[in-house]
Coordinates of C-alpha atoms in Angstrom, one line a residue:
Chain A
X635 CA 39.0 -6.0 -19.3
X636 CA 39.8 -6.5 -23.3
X637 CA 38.1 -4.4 -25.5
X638 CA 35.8 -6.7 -26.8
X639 CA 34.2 -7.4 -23.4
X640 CA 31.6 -5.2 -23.1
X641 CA 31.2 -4.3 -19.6
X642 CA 27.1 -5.4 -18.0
X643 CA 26.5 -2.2 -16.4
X644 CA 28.5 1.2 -17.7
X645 CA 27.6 4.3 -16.3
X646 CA 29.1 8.0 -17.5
X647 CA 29.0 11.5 -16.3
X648 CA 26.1 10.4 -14.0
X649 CA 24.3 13.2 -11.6
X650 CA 21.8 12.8 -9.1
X651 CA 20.1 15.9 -7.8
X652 CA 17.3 16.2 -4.9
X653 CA 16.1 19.8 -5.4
X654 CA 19.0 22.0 -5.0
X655 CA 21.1 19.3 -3.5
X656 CA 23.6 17.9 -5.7
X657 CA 23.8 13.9 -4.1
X658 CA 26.3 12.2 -6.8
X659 CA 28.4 14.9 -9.1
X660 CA 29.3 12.9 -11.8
X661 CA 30.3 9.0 -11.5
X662 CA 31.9 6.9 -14.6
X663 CA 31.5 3.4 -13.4
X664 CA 32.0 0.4 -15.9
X665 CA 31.3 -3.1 -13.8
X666 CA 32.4 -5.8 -16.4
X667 CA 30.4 -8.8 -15.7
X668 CA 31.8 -11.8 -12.6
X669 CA 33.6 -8.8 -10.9
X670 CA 32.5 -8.0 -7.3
X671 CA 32.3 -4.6 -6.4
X672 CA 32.3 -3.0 -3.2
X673 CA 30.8 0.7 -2.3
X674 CA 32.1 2.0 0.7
X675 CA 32.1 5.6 2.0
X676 CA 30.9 8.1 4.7
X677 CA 26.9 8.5 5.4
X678 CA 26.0 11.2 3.0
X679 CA 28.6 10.4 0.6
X680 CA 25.8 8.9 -2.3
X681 CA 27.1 5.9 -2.5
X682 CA 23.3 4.4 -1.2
X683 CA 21.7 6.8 -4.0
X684 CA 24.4 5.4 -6.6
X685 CA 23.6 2.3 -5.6
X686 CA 19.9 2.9 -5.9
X687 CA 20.5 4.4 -9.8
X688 CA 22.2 1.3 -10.8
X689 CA 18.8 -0.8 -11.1
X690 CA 16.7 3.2 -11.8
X691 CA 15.6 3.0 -8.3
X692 CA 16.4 6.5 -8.6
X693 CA 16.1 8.3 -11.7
X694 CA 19.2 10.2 -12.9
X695 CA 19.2 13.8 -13.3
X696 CA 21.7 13.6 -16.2
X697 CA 24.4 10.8 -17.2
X698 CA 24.8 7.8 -19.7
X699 CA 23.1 4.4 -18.3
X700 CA 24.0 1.5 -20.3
X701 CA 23.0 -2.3 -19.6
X702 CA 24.9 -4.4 -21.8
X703 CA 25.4 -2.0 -24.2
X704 CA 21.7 -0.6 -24.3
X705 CA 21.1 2.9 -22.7
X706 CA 18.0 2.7 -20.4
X707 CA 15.5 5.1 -20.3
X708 CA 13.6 6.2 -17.2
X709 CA 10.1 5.0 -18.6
X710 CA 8.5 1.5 -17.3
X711 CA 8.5 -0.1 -21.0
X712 CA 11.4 -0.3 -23.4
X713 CA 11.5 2.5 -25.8
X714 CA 12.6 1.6 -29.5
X715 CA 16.3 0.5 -28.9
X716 CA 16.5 2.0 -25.2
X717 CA 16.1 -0.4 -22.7
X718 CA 12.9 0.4 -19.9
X719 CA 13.6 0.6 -16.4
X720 CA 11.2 -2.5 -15.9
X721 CA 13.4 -4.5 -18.1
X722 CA 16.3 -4.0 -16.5
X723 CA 14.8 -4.2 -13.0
X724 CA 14.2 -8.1 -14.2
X725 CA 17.7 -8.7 -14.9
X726 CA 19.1 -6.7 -11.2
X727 CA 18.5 -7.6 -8.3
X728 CA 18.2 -5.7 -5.4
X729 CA 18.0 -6.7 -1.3
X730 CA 17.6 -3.4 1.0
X731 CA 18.7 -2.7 4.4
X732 CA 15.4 -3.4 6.4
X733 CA 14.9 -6.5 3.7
X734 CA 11.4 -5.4 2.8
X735 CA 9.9 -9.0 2.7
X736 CA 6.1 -8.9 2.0
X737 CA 4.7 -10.0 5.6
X738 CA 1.1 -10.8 4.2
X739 CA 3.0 -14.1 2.2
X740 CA 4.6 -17.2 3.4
X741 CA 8.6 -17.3 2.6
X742 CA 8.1 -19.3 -0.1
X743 CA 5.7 -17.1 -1.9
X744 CA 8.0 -14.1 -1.1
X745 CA 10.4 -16.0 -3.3
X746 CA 7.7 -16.8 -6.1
X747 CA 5.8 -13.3 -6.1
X748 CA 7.9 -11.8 -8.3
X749 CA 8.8 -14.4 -10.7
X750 CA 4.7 -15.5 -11.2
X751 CA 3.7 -11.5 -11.9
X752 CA 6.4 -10.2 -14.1
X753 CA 8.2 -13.7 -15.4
X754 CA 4.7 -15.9 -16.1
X755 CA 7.0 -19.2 -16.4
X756 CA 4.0 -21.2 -14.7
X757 CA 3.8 -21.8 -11.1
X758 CA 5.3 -25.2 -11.0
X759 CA 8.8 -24.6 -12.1
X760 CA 9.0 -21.1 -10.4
X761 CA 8.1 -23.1 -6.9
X762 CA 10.5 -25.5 -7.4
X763 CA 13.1 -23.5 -8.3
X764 CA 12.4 -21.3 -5.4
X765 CA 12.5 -24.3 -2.9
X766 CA 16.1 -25.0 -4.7
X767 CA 17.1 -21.2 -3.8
X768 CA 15.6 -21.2 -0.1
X769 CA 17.7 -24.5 0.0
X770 CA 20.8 -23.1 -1.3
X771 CA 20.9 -20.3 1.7
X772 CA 19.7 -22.5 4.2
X773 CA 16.0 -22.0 4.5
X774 CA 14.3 -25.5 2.8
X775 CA 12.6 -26.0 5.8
X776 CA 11.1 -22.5 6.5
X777 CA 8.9 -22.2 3.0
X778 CA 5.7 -22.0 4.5
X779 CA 6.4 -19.2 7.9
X780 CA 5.9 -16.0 7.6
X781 CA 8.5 -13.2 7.8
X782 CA 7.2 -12.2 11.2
X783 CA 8.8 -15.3 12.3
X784 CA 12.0 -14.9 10.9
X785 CA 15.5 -13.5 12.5
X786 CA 16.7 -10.6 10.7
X787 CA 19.3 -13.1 9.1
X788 CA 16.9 -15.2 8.0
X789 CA 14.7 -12.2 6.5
X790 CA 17.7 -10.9 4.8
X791 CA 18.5 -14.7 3.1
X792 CA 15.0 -14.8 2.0
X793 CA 15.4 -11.6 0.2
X794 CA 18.4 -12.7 -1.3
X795 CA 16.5 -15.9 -2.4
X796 CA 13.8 -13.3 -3.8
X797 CA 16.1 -11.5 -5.9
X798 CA 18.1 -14.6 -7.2
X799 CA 14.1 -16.3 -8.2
X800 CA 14.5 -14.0 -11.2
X801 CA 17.4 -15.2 -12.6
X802 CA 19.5 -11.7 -12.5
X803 CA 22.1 -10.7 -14.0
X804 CA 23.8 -8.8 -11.6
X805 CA 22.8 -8.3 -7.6
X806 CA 22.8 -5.0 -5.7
X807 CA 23.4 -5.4 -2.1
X808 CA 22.4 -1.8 -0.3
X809 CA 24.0 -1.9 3.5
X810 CA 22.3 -5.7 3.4
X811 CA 24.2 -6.3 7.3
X812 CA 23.5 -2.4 8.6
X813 CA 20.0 -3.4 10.3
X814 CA 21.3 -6.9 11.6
X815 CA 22.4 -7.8 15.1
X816 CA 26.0 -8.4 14.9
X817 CA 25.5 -12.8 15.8
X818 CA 23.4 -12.5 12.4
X819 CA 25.8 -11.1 10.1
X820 CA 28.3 -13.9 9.5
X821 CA 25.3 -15.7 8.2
X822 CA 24.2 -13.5 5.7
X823 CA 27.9 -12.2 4.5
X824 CA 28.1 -16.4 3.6
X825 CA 25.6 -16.4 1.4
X826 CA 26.7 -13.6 -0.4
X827 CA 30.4 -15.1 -0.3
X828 CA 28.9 -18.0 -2.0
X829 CA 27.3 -16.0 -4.7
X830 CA 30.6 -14.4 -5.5
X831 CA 32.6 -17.7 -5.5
X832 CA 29.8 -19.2 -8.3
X833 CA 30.8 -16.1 -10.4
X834 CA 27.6 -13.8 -9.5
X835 CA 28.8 -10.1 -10.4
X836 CA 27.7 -7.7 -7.7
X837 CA 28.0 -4.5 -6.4
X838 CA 27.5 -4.1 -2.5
X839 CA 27.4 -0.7 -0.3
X840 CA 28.8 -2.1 2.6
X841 CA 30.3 -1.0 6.9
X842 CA 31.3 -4.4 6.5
X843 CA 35.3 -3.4 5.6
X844 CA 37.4 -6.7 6.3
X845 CA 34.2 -8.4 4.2
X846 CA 34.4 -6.2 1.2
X847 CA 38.6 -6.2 1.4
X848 CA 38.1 -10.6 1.7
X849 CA 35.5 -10.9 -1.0
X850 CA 35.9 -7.8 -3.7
X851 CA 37.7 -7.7 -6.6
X852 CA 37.4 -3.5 -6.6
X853 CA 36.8 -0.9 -4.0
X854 CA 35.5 2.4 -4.9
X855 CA 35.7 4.9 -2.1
X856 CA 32.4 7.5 -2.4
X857 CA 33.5 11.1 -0.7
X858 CA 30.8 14.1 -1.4
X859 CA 29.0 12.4 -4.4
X860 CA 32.5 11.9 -6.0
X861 CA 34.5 8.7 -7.1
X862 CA 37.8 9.8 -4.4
X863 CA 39.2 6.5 -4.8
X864 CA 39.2 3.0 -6.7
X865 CA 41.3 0.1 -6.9
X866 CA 42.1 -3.5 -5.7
X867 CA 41.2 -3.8 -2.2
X868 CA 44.6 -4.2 -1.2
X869 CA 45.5 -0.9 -2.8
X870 CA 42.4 1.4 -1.9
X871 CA 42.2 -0.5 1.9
X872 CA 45.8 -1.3 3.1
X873 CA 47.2 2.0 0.8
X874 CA 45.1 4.9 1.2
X875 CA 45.9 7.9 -1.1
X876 CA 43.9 10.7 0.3
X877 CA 43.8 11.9 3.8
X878 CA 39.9 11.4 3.7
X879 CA 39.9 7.8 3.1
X880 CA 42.5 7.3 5.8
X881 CA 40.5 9.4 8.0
X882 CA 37.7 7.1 7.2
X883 CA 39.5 3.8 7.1
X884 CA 41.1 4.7 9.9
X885 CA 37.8 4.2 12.4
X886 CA 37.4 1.1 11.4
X887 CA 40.6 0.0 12.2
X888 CA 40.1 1.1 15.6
Chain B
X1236 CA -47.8 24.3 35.5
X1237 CA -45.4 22.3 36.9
X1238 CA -48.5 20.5 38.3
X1239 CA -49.6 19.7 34.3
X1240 CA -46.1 18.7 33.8
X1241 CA -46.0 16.5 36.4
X1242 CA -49.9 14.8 35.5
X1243 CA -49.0 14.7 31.7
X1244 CA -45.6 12.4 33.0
X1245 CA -47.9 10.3 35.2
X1246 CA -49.9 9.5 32.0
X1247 CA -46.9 8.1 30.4
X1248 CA -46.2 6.5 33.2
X1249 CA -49.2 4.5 32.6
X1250 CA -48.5 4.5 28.7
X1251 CA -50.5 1.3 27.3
X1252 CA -48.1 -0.7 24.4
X1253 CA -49.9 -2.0 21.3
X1254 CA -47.5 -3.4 19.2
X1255 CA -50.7 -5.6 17.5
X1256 CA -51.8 -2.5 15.6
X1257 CA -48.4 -1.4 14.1
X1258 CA -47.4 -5.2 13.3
X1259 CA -50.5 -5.5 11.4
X1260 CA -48.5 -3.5 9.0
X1261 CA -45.4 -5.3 8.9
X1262 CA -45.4 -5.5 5.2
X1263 CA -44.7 -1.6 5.1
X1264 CA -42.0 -2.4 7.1
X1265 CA -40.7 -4.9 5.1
X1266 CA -41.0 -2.7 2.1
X1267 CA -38.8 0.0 4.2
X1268 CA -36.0 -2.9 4.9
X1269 CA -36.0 -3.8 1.3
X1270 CA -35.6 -0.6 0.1
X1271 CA -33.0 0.7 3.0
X1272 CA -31.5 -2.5 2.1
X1273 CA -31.4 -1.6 -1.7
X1274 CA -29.7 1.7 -1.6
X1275 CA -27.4 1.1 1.3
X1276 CA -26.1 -1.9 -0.9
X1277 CA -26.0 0.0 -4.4
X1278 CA -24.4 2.7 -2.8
X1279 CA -21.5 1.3 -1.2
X1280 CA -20.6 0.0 -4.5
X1281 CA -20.9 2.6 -6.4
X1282 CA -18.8 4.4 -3.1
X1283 CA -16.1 1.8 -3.6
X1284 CA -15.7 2.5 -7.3
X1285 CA -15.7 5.8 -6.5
X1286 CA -13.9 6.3 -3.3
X1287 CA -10.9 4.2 -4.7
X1288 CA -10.5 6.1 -8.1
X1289 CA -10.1 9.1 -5.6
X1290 CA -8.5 7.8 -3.7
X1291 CA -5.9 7.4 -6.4
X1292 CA -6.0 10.3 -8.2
X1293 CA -4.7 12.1 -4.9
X1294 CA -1.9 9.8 -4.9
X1295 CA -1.3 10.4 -8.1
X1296 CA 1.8 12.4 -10.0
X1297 CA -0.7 14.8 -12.0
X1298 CA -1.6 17.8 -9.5
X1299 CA -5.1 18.5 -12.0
X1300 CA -6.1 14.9 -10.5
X1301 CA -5.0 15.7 -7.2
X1302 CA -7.1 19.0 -7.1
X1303 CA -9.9 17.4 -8.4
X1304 CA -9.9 14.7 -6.5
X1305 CA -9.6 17.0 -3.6
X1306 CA -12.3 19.3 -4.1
X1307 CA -14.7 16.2 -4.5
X1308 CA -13.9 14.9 -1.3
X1309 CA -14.3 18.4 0.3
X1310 CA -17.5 19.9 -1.2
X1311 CA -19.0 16.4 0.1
X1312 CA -17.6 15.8 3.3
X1313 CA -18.1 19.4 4.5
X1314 CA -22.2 19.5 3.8
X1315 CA -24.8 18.2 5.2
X1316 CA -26.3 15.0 3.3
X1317 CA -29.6 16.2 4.0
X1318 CA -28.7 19.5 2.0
X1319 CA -26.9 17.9 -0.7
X1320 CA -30.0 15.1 -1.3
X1321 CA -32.2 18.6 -1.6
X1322 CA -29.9 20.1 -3.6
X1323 CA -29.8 17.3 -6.1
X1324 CA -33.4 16.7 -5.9
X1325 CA -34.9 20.3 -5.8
X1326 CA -32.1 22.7 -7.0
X1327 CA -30.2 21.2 -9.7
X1328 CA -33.1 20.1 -11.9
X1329 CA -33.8 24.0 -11.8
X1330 CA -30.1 24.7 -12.6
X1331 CA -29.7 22.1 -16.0
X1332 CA -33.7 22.0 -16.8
X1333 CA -34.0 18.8 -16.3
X1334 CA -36.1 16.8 -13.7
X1335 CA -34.2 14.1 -11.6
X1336 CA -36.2 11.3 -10.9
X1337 CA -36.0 11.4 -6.6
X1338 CA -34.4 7.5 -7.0
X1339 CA -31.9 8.7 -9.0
X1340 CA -30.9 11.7 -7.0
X1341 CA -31.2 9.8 -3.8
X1342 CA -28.8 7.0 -5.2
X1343 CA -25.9 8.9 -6.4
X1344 CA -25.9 12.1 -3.5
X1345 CA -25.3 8.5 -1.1
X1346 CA -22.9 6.7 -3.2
X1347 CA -21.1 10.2 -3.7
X1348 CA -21.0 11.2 -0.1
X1349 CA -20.0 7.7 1.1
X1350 CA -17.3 7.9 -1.3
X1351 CA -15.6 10.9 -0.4
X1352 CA -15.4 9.1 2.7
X1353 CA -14.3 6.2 1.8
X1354 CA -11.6 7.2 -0.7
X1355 CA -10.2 8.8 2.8
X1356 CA -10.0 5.6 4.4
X1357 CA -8.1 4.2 1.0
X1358 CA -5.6 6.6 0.9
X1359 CA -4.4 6.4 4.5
X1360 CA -4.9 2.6 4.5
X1361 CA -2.6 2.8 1.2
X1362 CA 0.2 5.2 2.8
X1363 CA 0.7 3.2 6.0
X1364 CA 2.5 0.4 3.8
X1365 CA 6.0 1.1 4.2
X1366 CA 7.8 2.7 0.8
X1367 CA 9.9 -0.5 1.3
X1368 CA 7.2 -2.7 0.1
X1369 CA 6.4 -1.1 -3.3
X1370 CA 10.3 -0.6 -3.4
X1371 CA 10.8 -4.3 -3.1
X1372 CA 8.2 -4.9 -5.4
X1373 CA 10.0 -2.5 -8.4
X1374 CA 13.0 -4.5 -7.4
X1375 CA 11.8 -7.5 -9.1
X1376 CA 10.5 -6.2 -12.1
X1377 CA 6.8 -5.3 -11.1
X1378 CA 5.1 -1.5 -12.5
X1379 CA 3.5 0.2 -10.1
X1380 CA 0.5 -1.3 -11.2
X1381 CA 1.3 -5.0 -10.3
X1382 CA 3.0 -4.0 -7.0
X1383 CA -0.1 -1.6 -5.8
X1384 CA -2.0 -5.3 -6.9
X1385 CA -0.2 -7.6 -5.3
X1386 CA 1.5 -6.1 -2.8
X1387 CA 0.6 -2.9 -1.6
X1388 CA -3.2 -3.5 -1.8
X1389 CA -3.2 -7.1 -0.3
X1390 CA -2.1 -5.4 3.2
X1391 CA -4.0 -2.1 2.8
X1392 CA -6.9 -3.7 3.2
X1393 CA -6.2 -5.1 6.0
X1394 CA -5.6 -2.0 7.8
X1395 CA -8.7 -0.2 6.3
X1396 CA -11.2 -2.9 6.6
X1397 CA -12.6 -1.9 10.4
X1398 CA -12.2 1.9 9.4
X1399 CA -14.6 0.5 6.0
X1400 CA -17.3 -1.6 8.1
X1401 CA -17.5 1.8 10.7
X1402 CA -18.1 4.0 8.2
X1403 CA -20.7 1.3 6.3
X1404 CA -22.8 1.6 9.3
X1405 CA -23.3 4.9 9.3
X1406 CA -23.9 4.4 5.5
X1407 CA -27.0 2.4 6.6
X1408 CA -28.3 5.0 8.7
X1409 CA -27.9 7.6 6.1
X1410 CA -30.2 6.1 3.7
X1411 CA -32.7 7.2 6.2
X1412 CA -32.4 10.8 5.1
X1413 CA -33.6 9.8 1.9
X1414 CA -37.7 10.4 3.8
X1415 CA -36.6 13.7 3.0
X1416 CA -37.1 12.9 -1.0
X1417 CA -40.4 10.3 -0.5
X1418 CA -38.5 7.9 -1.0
X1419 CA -40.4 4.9 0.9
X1420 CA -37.2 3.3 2.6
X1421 CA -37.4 2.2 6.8
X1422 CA -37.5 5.9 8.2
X1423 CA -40.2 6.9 5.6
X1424 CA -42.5 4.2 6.0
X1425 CA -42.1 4.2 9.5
X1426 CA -43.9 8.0 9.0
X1427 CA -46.6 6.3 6.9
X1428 CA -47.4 3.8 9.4
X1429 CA -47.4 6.5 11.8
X1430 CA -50.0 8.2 9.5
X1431 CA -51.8 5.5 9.6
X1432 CA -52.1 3.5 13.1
X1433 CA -51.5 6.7 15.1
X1434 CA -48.8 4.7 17.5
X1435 CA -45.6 6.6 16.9
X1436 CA -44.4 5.4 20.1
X1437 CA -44.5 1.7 18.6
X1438 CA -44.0 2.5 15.2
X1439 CA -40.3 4.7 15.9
X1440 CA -39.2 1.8 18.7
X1441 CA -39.5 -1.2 16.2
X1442 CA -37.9 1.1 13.4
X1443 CA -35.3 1.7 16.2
X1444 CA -35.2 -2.1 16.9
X1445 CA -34.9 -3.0 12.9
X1446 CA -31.8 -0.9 12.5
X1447 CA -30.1 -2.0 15.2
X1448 CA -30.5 -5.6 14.7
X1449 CA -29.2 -5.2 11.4
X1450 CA -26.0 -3.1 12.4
X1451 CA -24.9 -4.6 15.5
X1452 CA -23.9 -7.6 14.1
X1453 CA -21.6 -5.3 11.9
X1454 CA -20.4 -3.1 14.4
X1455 CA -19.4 -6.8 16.3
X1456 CA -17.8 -7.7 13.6
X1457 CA -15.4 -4.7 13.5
X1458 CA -14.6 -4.9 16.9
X1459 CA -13.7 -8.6 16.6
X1460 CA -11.4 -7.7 13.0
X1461 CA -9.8 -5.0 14.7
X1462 CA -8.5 -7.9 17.8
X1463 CA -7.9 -10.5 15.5
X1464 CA -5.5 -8.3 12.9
X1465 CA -4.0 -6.8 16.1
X1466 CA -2.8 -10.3 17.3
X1467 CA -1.7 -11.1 14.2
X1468 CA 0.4 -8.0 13.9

């Protein structure tokens, strides 16, 4: 990254604390933008509640929060120069573990929700760019079922469809694959591959180690709320440094 | 006297049914319907209103709201109707110095009571969404205003909608407490045509008979909500 490249989402000193337990203990994380970055770690390592900061699903108990260049407050609305956490919710995307598609609305209005409320770009072009989206991950013809109908893959590619309907900047995949029979995963692991070969920057908390090694451009190993390890996935996955992260890699390999 | 007993139940045996006399005053009756109607209707709006900004404020951040909201619910669902329609009518208007017209007091002691219900039925209908779903909601930009709108609510009320119609039905029978206050709804004018035809027998079956055409439907209703959201499920 040159200097003059200011990186999309830049984090510094950040803390996360639930009560009297300490989750993250200080992260600095720059994620310039078209880079793909991949989250892996033990359970209980943070690295879902990092994930979860970077679009203020959680609120940080102290740190720096910077979205292209603007700090971001934990309020709803923007706040003079400080960017709200509604604003930048708008420009990154999100899909969760159990998908969380809204089972009272057809697929394609799962796509179009979000867009109509908070966007307000009229209803024609928001449906017809969702159609295009459902399209791109393979589900033109599925626009008017409802989740309950769905396979888990296709539930998680319709929440990927919902987040891209807003146009984001940047998309936060949080253990996407965990809830999905294994036969499903390849399908959704595509779709993102596809975003990352059109330049989409992303960061993804991932089990899914030969994917994040084939598709990242940086690894950063989580270990007690701590940044333990980063680097090309060849380095950080082939070359483990620390005993913890071969301990770690090491069932995986098995 | 078990020999009395036993003559006075051979008399009813023989009871004689003169329905003529007590539908000569059908138009009393039809005053009481209005009437029920009237209050039952203005007081399960007024209970919406109510029972949903309660039903917020105990989901809300601010424990002053919660507290309130809380006390509400339990000073009303913890007495009597019966005692809190005196209490409004009789009591308070010695308490501020003001008289309440019985309308008035009748009107709001329903709406209030059916409200602290309701805002019950709100709240749990509004916690059995998944976290997910507002989550997701956030995720695209939404406040917690728009998501509760047009997410979380949209399925709530689906959940709460047979818990809603049960407790509107006893709503309807409720009003008939408000005899207690002269107010001339079914029950009371039921006692006036009582008063007046001396066939209480009559007079307290077709009363019986009004209120239950009018309800079973509803209850029906439930019943067939509750299958058909269960099969959509």
């Amino acid at each position: 990254m040159t200097p003059t490249e200011e990186p999309i989402i830049s984090v510094k000193g950040l803390t996360k604390s639930y009560g009297a337990l300490e989750v993250l203990k200080g992260i600095d994380l720059d994620l310039p933008a078209g880079e793909v970055l991949a989250i892996i770690g033990p359970s209980g390592s943070g690295k879902s509640t990092l994930i979860r900061c970077l679009n203020m699903m959680e609120v940080l108990t102290s740190g720096d929060f910077a979205f292209h260049g603007r700090k971001v407050t934990t309020g709803f609305k923007d706040k003079g120069d400080m960017l709200g956490a509604g604003t930048l919710r708008r420009k990154v995307g999100m899909c969760f573990q159990h998908f969380n598609l809204f089972p009272h609305l057809t697929v394609l209005k799962n796509v179009t929700k979000g867009p109509l409320v908070v966007l307000k770009e009229g209803p024609d072009k928001t449906e017809a760019f969702a159609r295009e989206l459902l399209g791109k991950v393979g589900l033109a013809d599925k626009c008017d079922v409802y989740p309950s109908q769905l396979s888990g893959g296709q539930k998680q590619r319709v929440a990927i469809a919902r987040s891209l309907a807003m146009r984001p900047d940047v998309m936060l995949f949080d253990e996407i694959t965990s809830a999905l029979d294994p036969e499903l995963v390849g399908e959704v692991l595509q779709v993102v591959r596809e975003l990352a070969d059109g330049g989409m920057t992303m960061v993804l908390v991932t089990h899914e180690m030969a994917f994040a090694a084939e598709v990242a451009d940086r690894v950063v190993f989580i270990d007690g709320g701590k940044i333990a390890e980063e680097g090309p996935p060849r380095d950080v996955m082939m070359n483990p440094q620390s005993q913890r992260l071969q301990q770690f890699l090491s069932r995986f390999h098995a | 006297m078990a020999g009395r007993f036993l003559l006075k139940t051979g008399q009813t045996e023989m009871y004689h049914w003169d329905f003529y006399t007590v539908a000569q005053s059908f138009d009393l009756f039809l005053i009481g319907l209005r009437t029920t109607a009237l209050y039952t209707i203005g007081s399960i709006m007024i209970g919406v209103v109510v029972g949903l900004l309660t039903a917020f404020a105990r989901l809300s951040p601010w424990i002053v709201l919660r507290v309130l909201a809380r006390t509400y619910q339990e000073v009303f669902r913890c007495t009597p109707l019966l005692v809190q329609i005196m209490w409004a009518y009789y009591a308070l208007p010695l308490l501020i110095g003001v008289t309440i017209p019985n309308y008035i007091a009748g009107l709001i002691m329903l709406s209030l009571y059916v409200g602290s219900f309701y805002a019950e039925i709100f709240r749990g209908g509004i916690n059995a969404i998944d976290k997910g779903q507002t989550e997701a909601g956030l995720a695209v930009g939404m406040s917690n205003a728009q998501a509760m709108r047009h997410i979380i609510m949209p399925q709530a009320i689906k959940k709460m909608l047979p818990a809603f119609i049960n407790q509107s039905v006893i709503q309807v029978k409720n009003t008939s407490l408000l005899y207690a206050i002269s107010i001339a709804e079914l029950t009371y004018m039921t006692y006036v045509v009582n008063g007046e035809t001396y066939r209480p027998m009559e007079a307290y079956t077709l009363t019986a008979i009004l209120y239950f055409s009018m309800l079973f439907p509803l209850t029906q209703f439930a019943d067939y909500f509750e299958r058909r959201m269960r099969r959509s499920d």
